[in-house]
C-alpha positions as YAML, in Angstrom:
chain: A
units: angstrom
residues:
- id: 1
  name: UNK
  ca: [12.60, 8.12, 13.50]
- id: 2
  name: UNK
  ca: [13.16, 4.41, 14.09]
- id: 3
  name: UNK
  ca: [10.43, 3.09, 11.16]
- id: 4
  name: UNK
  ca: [12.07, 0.49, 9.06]
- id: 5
  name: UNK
  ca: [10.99, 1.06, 5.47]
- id: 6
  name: UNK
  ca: [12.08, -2.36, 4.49]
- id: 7
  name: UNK
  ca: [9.06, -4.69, 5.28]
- id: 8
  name: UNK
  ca: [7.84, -8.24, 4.73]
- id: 9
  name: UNK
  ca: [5.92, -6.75, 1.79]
- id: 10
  name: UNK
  ca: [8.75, -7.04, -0.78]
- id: 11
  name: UNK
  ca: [9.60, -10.69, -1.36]
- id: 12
  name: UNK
  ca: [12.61, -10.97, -3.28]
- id: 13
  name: UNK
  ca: [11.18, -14.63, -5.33]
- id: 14
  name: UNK
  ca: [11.36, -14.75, -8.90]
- id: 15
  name: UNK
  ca: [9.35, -17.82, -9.96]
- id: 16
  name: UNK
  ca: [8.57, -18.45, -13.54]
- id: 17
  name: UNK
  ca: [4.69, -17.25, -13.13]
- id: 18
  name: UNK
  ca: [3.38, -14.52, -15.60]
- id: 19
  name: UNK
  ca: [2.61, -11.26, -13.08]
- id: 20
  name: UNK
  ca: [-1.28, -11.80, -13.98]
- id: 21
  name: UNK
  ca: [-2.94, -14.76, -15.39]
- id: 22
  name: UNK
  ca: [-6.57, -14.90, -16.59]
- id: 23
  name: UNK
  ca: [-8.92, -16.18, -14.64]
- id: 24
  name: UNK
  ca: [-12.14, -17.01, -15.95]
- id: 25
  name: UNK
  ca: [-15.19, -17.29, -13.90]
- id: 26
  name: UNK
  ca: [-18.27, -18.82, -16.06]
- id: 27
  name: UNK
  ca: [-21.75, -17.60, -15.30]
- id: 28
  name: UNK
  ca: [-24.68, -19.03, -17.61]
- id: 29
  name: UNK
  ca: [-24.71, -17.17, -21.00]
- id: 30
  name: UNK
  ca: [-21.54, -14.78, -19.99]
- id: 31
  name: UNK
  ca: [-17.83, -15.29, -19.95]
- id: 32
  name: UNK
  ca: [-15.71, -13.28, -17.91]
- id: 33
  name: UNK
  ca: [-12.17, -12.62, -17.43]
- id: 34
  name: UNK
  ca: [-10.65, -11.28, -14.71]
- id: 35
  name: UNK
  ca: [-7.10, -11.19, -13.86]
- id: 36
  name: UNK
  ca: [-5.12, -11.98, -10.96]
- id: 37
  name: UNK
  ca: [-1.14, -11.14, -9.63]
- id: 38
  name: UNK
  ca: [0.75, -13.53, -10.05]
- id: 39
  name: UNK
  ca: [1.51, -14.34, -5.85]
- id: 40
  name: UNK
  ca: [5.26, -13.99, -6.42]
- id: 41
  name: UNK
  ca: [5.26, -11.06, -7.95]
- id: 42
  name: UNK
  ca: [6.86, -8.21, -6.27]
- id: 43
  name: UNK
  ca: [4.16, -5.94, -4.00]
- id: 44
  name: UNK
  ca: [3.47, -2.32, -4.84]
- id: 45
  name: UNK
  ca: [5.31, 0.14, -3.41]
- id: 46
  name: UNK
  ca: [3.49, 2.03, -0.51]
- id: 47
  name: UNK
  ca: [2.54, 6.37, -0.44]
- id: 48
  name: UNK
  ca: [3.81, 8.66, 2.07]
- id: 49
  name: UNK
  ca: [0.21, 9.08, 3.05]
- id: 50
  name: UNK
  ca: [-0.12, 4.98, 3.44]
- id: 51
  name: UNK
  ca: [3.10, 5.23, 5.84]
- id: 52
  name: UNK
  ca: [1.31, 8.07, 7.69]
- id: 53
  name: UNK
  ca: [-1.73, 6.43, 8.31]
- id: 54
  name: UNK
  ca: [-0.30, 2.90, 9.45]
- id: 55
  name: UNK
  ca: [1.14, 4.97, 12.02]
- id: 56
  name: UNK
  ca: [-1.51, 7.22, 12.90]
- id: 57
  name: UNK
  ca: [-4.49, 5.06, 12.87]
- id: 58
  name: UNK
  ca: [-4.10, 2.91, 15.18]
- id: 59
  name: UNK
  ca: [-3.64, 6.23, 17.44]
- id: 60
  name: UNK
  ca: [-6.78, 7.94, 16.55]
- id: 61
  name: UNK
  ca: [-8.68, 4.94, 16.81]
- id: 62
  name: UNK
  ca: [-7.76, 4.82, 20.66]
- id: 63
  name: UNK
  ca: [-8.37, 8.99, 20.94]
- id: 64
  name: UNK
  ca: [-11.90, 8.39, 19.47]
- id: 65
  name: UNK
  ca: [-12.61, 5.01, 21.91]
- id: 66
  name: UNK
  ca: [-11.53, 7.26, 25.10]
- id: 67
  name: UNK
  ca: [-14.38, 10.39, 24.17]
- id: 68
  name: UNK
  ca: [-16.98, 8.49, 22.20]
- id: 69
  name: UNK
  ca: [-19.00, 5.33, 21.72]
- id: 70
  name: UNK
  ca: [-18.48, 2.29, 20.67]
- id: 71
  name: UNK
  ca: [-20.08, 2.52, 16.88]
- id: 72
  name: UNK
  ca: [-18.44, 1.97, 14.00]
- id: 73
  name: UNK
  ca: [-15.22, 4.41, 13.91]
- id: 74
  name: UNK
  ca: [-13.42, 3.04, 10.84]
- id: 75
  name: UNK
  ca: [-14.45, 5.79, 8.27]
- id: 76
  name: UNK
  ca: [-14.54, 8.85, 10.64]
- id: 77
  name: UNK
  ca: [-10.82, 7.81, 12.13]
- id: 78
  name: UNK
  ca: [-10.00, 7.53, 8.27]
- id: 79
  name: UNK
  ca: [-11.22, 11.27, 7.84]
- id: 80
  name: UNK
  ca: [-9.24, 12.36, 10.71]
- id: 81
  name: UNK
  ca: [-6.02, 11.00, 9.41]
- id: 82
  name: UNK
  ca: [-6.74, 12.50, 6.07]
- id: 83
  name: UNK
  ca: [-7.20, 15.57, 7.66]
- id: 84
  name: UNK
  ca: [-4.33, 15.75, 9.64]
- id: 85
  name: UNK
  ca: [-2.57, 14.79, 6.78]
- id: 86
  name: UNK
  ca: [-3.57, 17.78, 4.60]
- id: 87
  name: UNK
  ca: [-2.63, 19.63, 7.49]
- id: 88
  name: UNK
  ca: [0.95, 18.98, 8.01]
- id: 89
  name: UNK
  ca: [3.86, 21.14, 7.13]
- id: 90
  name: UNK
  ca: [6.53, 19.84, 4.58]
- id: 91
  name: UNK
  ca: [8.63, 19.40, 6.90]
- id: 92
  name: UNK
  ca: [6.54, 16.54, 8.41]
- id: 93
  name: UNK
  ca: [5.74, 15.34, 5.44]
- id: 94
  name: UNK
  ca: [9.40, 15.15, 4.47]
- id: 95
  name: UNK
  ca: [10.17, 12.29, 6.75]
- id: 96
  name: UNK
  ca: [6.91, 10.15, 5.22]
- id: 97
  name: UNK
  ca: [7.95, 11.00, 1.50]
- id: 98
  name: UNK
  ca: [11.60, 9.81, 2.14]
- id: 99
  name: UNK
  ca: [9.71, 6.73, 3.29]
- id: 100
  name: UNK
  ca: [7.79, 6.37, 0.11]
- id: 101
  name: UNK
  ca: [10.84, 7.29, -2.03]
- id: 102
  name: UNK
  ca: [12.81, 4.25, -0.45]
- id: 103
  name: UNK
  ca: [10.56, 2.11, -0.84]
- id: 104
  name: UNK
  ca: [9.34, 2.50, -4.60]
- id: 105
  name: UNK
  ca: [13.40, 2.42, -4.85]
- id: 106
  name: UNK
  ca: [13.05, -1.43, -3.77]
- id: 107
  name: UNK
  ca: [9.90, -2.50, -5.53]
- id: 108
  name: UNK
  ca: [11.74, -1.30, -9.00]
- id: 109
  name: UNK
  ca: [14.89, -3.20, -8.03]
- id: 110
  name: UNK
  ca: [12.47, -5.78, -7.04]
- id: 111
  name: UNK
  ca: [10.43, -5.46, -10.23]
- id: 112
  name: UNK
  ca: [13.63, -5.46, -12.48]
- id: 113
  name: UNK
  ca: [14.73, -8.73, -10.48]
- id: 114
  name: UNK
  ca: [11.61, -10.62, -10.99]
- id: 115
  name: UNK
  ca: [10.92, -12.61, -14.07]
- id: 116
  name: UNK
  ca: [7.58, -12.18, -13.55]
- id: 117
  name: UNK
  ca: [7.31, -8.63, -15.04]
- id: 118
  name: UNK
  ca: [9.94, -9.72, -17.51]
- id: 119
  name: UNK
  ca: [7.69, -12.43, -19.10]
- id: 120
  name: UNK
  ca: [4.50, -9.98, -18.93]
- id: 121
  name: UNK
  ca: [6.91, -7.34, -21.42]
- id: 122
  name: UNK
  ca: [6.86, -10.13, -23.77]
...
């Protein structure tokens, strides 16, 4: 297969930004903190099943428009891809997994590269 694992996901920066930072949002009588990623931090890796739906979806989506109406299809083509994904043989998902493997492989060298998780360890 000709799917490039390497994507514009990954961003090799390493800025001096803590990963998360607080954010606080006031409302009257409550504080609350929520936190945010730091936007050059390193993105999470992706799951074989993530890889297999990019590529299916899109797929489905234009299987359903032929035969049905035109409703809203986002949650039944999302069952259908998690369907056929519980359905395929290891074999199939061998190529998908690979995928996945490569690709947490870069987010840790990514991760171990960025200062941003290196500050958040302190």
């Amino acid at each position: 297969m000709g799917i490039s694992i390497l994507s514009s996901t990954h961003t090799g920066n390493s800025a001096n930004i803590p990963r998360r930072r607080l954010k606080k949002t006031a409302a009257p009588g409550k504080k609350k903190i929520k936190y945010c990623k730091a936007p050059q931090a390193p993105r999470r890796f992706k799951s074989a099943f993530i890889f297999y739906s990019q590529k299916r979806h899109k797929e489905v989506r234009k299987e359903i428009e032929a035969t049905e109406d035109k409703g809203d299809k986002t949650p039944h083509v999302a069952k259908l891809v998690s369907e056929e994904w519980h359905n395929l043989s290891k074999e199939e998902r061998a190529t998908y997994e690979e995928m996945a493997r490569r690709d947490k492989q870069c987010f840790e060298v990514e991760k171990s590269m960025s200062s941003s998780y290196a500050q958040e360890k302190h």
